[in-house]
Coordinates of C-alpha atoms in Angstrom, one line a residue:
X1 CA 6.1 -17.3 -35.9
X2 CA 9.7 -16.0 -35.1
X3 CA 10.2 -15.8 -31.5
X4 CA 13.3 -13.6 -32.2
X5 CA 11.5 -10.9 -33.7
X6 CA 8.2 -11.3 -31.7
X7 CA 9.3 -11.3 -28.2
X8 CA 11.6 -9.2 -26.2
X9 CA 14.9 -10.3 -24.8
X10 CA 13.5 -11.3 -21.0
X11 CA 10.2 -12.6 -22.6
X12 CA 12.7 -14.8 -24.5
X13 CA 14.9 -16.0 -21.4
X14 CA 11.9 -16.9 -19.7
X15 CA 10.3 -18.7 -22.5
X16 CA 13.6 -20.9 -22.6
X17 CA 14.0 -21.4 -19.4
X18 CA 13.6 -25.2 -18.5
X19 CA 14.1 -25.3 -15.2
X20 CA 11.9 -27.3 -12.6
X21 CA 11.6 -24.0 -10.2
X22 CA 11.9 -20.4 -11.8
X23 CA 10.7 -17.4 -10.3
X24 CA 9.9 -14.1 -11.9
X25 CA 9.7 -10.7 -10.2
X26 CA 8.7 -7.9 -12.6
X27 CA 7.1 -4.9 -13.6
X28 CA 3.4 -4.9 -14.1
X29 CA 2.1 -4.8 -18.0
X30 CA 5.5 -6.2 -19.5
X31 CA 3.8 -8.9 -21.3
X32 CA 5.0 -11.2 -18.8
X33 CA 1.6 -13.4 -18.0
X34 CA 1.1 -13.4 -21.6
X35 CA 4.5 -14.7 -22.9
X36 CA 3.9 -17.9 -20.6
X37 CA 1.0 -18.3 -22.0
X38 CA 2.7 -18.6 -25.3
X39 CA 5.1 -20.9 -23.2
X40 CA 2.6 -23.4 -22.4
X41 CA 0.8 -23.4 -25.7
X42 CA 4.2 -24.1 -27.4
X43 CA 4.8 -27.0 -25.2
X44 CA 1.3 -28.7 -25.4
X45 CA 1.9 -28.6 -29.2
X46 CA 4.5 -31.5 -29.2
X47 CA 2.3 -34.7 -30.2
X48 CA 4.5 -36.9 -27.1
X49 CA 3.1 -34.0 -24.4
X50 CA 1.0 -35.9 -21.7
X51 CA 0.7 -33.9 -18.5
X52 CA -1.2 -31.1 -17.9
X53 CA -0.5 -27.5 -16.6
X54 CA -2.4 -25.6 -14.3
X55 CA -2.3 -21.8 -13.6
X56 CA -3.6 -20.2 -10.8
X57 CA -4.3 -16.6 -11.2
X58 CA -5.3 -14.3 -8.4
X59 CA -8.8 -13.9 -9.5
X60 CA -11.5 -15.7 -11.8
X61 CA -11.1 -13.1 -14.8
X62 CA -7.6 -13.4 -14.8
X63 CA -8.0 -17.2 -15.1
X64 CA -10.3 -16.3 -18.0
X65 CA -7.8 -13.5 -19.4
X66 CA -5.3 -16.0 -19.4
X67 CA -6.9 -19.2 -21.0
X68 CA -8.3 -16.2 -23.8
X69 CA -4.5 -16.1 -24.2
X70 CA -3.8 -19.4 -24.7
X71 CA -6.3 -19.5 -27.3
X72 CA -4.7 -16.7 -29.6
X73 CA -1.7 -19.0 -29.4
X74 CA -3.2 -21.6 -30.5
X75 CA -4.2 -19.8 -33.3
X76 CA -1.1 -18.9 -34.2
X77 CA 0.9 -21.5 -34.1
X78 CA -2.0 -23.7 -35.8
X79 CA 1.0 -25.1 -37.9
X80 CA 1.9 -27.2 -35.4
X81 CA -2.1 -28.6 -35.1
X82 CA -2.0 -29.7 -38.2
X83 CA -1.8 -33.8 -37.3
X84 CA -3.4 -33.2 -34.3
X85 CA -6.6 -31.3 -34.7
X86 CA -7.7 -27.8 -33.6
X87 CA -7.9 -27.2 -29.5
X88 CA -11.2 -27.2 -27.4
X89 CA -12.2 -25.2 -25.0
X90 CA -14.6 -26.6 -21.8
X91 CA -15.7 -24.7 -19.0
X92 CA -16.7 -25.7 -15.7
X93 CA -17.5 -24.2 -12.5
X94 CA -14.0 -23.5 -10.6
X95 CA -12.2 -23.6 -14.0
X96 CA -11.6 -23.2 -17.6
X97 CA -8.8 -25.2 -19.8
X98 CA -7.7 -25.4 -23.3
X99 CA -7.6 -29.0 -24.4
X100 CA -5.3 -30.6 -27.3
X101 CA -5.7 -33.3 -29.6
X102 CA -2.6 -35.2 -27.5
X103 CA -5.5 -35.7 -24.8
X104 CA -3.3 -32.7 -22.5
X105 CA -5.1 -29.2 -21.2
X106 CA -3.8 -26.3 -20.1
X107 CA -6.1 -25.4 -16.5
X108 CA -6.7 -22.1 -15.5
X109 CA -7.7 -22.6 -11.8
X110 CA -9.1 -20.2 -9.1
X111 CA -6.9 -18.8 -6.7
X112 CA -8.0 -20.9 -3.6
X113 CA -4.6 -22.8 -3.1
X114 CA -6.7 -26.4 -2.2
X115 CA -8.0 -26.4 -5.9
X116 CA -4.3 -27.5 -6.9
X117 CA -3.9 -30.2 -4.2
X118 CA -4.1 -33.6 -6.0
X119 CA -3.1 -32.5 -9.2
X120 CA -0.2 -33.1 -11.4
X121 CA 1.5 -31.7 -14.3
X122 CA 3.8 -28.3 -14.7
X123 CA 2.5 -25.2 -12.3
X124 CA 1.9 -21.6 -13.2
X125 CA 1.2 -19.4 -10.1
X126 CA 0.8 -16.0 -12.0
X127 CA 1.0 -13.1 -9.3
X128 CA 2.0 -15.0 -6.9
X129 CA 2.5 -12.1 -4.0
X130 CA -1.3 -10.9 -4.9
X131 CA -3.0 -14.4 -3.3
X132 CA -4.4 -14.3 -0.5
X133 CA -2.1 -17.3 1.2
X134 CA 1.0 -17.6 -1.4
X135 CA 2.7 -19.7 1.4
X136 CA -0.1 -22.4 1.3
X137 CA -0.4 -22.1 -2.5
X138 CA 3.6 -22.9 -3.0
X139 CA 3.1 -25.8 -0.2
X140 CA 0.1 -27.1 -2.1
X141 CA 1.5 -26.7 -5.7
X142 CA 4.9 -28.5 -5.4
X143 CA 4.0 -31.9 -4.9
X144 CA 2.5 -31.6 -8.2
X145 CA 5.4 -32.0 -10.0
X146 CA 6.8 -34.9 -8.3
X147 CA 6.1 -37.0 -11.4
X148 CA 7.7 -34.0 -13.6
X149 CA 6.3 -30.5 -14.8
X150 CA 7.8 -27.2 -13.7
X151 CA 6.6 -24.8 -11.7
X152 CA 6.8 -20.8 -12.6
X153 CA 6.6 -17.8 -10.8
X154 CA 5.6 -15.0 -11.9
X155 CA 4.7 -11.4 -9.9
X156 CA 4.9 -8.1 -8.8
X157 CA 5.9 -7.3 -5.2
X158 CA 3.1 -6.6 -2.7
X159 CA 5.0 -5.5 0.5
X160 CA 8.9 -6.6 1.9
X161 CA 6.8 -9.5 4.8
X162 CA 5.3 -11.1 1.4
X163 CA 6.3 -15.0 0.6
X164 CA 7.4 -13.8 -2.6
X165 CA 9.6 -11.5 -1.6
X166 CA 10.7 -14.5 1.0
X167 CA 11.4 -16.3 -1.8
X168 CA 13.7 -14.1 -3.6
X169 CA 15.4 -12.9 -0.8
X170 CA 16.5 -16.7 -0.7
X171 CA 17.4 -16.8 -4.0
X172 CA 19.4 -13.6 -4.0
X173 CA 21.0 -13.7 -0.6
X174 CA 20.5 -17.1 1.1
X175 CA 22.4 -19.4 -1.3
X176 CA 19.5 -20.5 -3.1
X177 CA 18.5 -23.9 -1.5
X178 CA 15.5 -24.8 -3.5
X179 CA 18.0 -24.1 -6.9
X180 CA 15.1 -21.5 -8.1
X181 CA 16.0 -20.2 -11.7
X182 CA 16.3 -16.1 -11.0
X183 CA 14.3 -13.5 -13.2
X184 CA 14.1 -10.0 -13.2
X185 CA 12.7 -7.6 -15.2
X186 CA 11.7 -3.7 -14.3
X187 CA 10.6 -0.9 -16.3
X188 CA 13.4 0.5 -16.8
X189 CA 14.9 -3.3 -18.3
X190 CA 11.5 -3.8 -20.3
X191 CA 12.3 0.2 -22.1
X192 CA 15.7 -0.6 -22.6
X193 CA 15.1 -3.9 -24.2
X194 CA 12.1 -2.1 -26.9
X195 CA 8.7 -2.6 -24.8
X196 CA 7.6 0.8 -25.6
X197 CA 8.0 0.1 -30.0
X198 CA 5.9 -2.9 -28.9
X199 CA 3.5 -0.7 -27.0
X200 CA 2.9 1.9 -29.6
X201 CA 2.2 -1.1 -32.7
X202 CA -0.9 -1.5 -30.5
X203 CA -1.8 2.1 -30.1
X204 CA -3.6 4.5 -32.6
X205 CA -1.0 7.3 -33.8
X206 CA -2.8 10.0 -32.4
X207 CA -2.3 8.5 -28.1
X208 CA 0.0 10.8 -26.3
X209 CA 2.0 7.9 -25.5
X210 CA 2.7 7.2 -29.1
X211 CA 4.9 10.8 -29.2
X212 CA 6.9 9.7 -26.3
X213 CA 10.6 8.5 -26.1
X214 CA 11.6 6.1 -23.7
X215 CA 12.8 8.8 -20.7
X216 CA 9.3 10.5 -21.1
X217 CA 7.5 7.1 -21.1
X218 CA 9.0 6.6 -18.4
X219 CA 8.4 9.3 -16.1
X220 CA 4.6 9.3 -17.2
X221 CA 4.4 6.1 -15.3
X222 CA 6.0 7.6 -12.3
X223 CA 3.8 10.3 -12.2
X224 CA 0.8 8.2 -12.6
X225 CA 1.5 6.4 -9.6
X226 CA 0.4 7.2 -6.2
X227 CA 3.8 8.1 -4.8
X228 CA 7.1 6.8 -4.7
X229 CA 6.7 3.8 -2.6
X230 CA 3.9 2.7 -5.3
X231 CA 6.3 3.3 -8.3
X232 CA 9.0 1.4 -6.9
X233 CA 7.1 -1.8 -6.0
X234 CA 4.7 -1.9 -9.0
X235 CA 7.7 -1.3 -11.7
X236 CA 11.0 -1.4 -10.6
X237 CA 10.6 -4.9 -8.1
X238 CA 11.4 -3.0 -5.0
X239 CA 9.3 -4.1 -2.4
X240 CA 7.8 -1.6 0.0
X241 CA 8.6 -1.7 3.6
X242 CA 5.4 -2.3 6.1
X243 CA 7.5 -2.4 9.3
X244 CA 6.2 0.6 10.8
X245 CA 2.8 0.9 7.9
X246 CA -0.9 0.6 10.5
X247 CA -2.3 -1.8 7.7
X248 CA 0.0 -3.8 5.8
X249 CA -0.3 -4.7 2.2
X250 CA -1.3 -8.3 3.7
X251 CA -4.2 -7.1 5.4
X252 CA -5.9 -5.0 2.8
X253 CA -5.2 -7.9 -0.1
X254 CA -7.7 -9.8 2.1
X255 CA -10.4 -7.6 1.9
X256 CA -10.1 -6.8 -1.7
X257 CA -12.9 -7.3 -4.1
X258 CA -12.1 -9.4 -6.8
X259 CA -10.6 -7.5 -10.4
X260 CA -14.3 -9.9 -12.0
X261 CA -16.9 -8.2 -9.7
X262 CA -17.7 -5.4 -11.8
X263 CA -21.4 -4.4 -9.7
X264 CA -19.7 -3.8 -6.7
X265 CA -21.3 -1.0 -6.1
X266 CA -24.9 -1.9 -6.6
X267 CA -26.5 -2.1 -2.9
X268 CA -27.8 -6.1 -2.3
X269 CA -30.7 -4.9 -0.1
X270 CA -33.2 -2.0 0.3
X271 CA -32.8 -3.2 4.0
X272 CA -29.5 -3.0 4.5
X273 CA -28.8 0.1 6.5
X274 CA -26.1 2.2 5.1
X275 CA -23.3 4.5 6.8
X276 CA -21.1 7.1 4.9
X277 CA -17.6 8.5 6.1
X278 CA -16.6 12.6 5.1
X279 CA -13.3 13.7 5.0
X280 CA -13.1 17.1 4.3
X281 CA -10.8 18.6 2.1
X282 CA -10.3 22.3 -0.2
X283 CA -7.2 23.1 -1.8
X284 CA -4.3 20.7 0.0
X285 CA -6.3 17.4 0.2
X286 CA -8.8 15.4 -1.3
X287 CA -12.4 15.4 0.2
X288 CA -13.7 11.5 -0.4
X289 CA -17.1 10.3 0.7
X290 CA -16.9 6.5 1.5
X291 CA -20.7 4.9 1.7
X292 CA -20.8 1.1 3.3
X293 CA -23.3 -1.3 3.6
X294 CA -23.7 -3.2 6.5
X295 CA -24.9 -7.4 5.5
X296 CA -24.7 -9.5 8.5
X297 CA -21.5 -9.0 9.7
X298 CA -19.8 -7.6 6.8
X299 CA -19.3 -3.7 5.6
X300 CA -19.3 -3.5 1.8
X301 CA -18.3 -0.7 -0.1
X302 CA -20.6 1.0 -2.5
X303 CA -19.0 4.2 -3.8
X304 CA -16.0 6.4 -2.7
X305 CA -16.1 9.5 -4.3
X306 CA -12.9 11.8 -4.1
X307 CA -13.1 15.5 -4.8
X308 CA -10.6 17.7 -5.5
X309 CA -10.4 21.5 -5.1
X310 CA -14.3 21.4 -4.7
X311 CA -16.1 24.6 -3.7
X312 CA -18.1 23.6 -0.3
X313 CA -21.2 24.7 -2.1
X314 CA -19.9 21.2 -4.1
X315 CA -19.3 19.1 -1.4
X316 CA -22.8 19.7 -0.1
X317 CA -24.4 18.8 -3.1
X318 CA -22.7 15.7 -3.0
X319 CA -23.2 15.0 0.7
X320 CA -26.9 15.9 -0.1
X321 CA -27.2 13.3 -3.2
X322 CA -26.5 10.5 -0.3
X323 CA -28.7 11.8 2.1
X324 CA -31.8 11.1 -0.3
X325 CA -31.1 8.0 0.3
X326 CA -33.5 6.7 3.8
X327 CA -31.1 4.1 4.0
X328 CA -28.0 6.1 4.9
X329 CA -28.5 6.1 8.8
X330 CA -25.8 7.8 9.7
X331 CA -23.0 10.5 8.8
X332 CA -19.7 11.1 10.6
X333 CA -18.2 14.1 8.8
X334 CA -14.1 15.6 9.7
X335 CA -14.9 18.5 12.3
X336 CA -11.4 19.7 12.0
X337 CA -10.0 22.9 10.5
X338 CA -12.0 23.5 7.6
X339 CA -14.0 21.0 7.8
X340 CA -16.0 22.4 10.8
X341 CA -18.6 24.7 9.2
X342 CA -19.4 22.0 6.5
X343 CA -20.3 19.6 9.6
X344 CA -21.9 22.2 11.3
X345 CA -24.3 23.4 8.6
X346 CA -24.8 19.3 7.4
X347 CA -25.7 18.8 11.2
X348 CA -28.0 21.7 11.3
X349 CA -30.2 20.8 8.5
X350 CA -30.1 16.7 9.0
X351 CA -30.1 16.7 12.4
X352 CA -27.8 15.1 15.3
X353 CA -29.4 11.7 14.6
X354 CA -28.0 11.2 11.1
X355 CA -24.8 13.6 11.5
X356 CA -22.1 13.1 13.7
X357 CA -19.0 16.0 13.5
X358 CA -16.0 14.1 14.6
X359 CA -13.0 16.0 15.5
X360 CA -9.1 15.0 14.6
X361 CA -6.9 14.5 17.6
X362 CA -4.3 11.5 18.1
X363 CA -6.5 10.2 20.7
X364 CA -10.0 10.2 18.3
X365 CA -7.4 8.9 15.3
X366 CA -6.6 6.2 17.5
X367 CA -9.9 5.3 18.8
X368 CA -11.0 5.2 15.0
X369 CA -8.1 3.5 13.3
X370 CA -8.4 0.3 15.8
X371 CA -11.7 -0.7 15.0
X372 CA -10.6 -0.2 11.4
X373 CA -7.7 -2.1 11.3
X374 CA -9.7 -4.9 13.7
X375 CA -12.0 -5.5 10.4
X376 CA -9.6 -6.1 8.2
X377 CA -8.3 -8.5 10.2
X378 CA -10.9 -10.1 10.7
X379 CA -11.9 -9.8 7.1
X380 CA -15.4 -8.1 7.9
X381 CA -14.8 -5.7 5.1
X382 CA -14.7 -5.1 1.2
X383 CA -13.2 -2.3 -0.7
X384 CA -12.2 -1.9 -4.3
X385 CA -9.2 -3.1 -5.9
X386 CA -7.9 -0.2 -6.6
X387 CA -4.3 1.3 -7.0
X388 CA -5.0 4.7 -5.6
X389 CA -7.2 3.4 -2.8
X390 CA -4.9 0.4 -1.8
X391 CA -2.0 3.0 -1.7
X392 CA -3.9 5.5 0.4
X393 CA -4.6 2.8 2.6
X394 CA -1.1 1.4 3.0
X395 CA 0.4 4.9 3.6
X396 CA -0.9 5.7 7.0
X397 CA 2.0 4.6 9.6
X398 CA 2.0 4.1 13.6
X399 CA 4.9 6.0 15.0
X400 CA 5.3 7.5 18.4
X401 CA 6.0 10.7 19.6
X402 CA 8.8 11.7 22.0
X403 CA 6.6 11.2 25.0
X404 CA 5.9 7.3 24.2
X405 CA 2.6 7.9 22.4
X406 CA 0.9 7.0 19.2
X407 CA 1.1 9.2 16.5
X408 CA -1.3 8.5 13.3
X409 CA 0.8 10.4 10.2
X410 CA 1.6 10.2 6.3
X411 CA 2.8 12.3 3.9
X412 CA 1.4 14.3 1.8
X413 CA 1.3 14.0 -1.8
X414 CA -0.6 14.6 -5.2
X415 CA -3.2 11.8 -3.7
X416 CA -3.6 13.7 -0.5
X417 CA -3.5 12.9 3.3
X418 CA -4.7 9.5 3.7
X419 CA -7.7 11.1 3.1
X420 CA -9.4 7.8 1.7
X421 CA -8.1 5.8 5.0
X422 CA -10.1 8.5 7.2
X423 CA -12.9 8.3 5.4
X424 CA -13.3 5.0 5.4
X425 CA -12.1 5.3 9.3
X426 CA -15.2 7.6 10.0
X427 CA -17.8 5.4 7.6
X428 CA -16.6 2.3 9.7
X429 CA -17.5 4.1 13.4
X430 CA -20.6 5.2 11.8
X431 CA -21.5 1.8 11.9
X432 CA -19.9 1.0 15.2
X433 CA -21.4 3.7 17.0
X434 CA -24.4 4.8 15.1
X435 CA -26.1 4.3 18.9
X436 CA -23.8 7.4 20.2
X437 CA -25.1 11.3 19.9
X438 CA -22.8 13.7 20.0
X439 CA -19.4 14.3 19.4
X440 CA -16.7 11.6 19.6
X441 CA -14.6 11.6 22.8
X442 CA -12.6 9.0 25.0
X443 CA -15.4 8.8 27.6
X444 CA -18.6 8.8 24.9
X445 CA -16.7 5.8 24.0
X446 CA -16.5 4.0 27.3
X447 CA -19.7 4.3 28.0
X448 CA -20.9 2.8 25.3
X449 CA -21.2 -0.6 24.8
X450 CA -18.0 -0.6 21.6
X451 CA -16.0 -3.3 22.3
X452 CA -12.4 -3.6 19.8

């Protein structure tokens, strides 16, 4: 194959790029994680390769997506196989790997940073910003190549308080001590240097996308994402700023289902009491219905369902369609503004033991948003790995007002209000205070037995 011809011009630095440390931030879906896969193939060909390489992806079907990668590069290039035989492939519990007739293998590894201690050869750590302890992974991982390999970077930005972002930060500004080979690569740098002609080969002629021009391809993407802040980060390698942002991106990482566990949703237990958060919304904001399940110690999400511009006569179908369920114990529904009748008339018919109305005031924001953050710190939850919901989340900021106290806000955008953080905020004291009638106040609280 021509490399000229079949990769772009920063797939092509990278590809060539020797160096013992290099580090890559990019856009997401630039063919980034799949050019070093191509990388690695091309260098196990040689028949005088020995060591191994092992990549650590952020989740186990990434490690699979990746090692599927290798294999169509193998294919291609099966030139260079000739004298040595076709490659293998052999799976085992905590990995997968590619083996070649030199006797070398190409791991794909989990992303628990201990399953590269021990091990030597070249290093990929492919979204590096997106595990959960990059830090410990980089600590781990370099040793490995005392005896020679490489180790390569590769990731999007997940917050400004990231290791990543550490990292290039020390690259960029703090006279590069480690001598890390510098990448970068945005949307805008992937468009100008031909992505999109490589996007539409793969496209049928009839996709929107194929009638677009660079500057409209473009602005689709930004209008796809969340909001600004999300556009930025995910494709153009600004990181976003978390100083003054309730749950930081390092939090809600943590608590992220993995991209491979596609039955998140299905409920583990018949026994497992459930609790479901309302937010209400009409014409401005999103209403979302966020159901948990509480196992042990841990709330797991099993649906969030966001409507938008939903008559009420909607909503209460949809409210209704959970209520079926005997195992949804309790309710706390938005009693603010709008939302008021719909909690009024959801209370009427399901009673005061299953439906709580909570109203919106700093003080009830703050006596929600605690407890919330509290389990994600202690990792007591599980949401979806989701764009939309991780930026929702994120968006929500701590400020204070000019008389010293909190203040709960965000802005409002095409996604809403945070309306997926409150929702979730009122599904979690559902939980927390299902032992509590009535509607939320400061002293309901103290007198309760809710410790945070």
């Amino acid at each position: 194959m021509n490399e000229d011809t079949f990769f772009l011009p920063y797939q092509k630095k990278w590809i060539l790029d020797n160096s013992r440390i290099k580090i890559m931030e990019k856009s997401r879906q630039i063919g980034m994680s799949w050019s070093t896969a191509y990388r690695l193939v091309r260098n196990h060909a040689f028949a005088n390769t020995r060591r191994d390489s092992w990549v650590s992806s952020r989740d186990e079907l990434q490690a699979k997506l990746f090692i599927e990668d290798c294999k169509k590069f193998a294919n291609i290039l099966n030139v260079a196989f000739v004298e040595s035989g076709r490659s293998s492939v052999v799976n085992s519990s905590d990995s997968s790997s590619i083996e070649f007739a030199n006797g070398s293998r190409i791991w794909s590894l989990s992303s628990n940073p201990d399953a590269q201690a021990g091990k030597r050869g070249a290093r990929v750590l492919d979204e590096f910003a997106l595990h959960p302890d990059s830090e410990k992974l980089y600590a781990i991982s370099l040793p490995g190549i005392t005896w020679g390999g490489n180790i390569e970077i590769i990731s999007t930005h997940r917050g400004k308080d990231s290791f990543f972002n550490k990292l290039i930060e020390e690259v960029r500004f703090g006279g590069n001590p480690k001598n890390i080979s510098y990448h970068r690569a945005t949307l805008q740098d992937a468009l100008e240097q031909g992505l999109l002609k490589k996007i539409k080969k793969s496209l049928p002629s009839e996709c929107e996308i194929a009638q677009m021009d660079e500057a409209m391809y473009f602005d689709y993407i930004k209008k796809s994402c969340a909001d600004e802040a999300m556009f930025m980060q995910e494709y153009m390698c600004e990181p976003a700023c978390d100083g003054d942002r309730f749950l930081p991106y390092n939090l809600i990482e943590k608590c992220l289902y993995n991209s491979s566990n596609l039955h998140w949703q299905k409920i583990s237990s018949k026994a497992n009491p459930l609790y479901l958060g309302v937010d209400i919304g009409r014409t401005c904001d999103l209403s979302v219905f966020w159901l948990l399940e509480k196992s042990a110690d841990v709330l797991y999400t099993r649906d969030v369902k966001t409507l938008k511009n939903a008559s009420f006569a909607e909503q209460e179908i949809v409210l209704e369609s959970y209520l079926q369920n005997s195992s949804v114990r309790r309710v706390c529904i938005d009693n603010t503004g709008i939302g008021r009748q719909f909690a009024e008339r959801a209370m009427s018919r399901y009673g005061s033991s299953r439906i709580e109305p909570i109203t919106f005031t700093q003080t009830t924001k703050e006596l929600m948003a605690y407890p919330l953050k509290n389990m994600f710190e202690e990792v007591l939850l599980r949401i979806p790995n989701n764009t939309e919901i991780i930026a929702d989340l994120h968006k929500v900021r701590k400020m204070y007002s000019v008389r010293g106290n909190i203040v709960f806000d965000s802005n409002r955008d095409s996604t809403g209000h945070s309306d997926r953080f409150w929702a979730l905020a009122l599904a979690n004291y559902a939980c927390k205070n299902s032992n509590i009638q009535g509607n939320i106040t400061v002293e309901s609280v103290i007198k309760s037995d809710f410790i945070w």
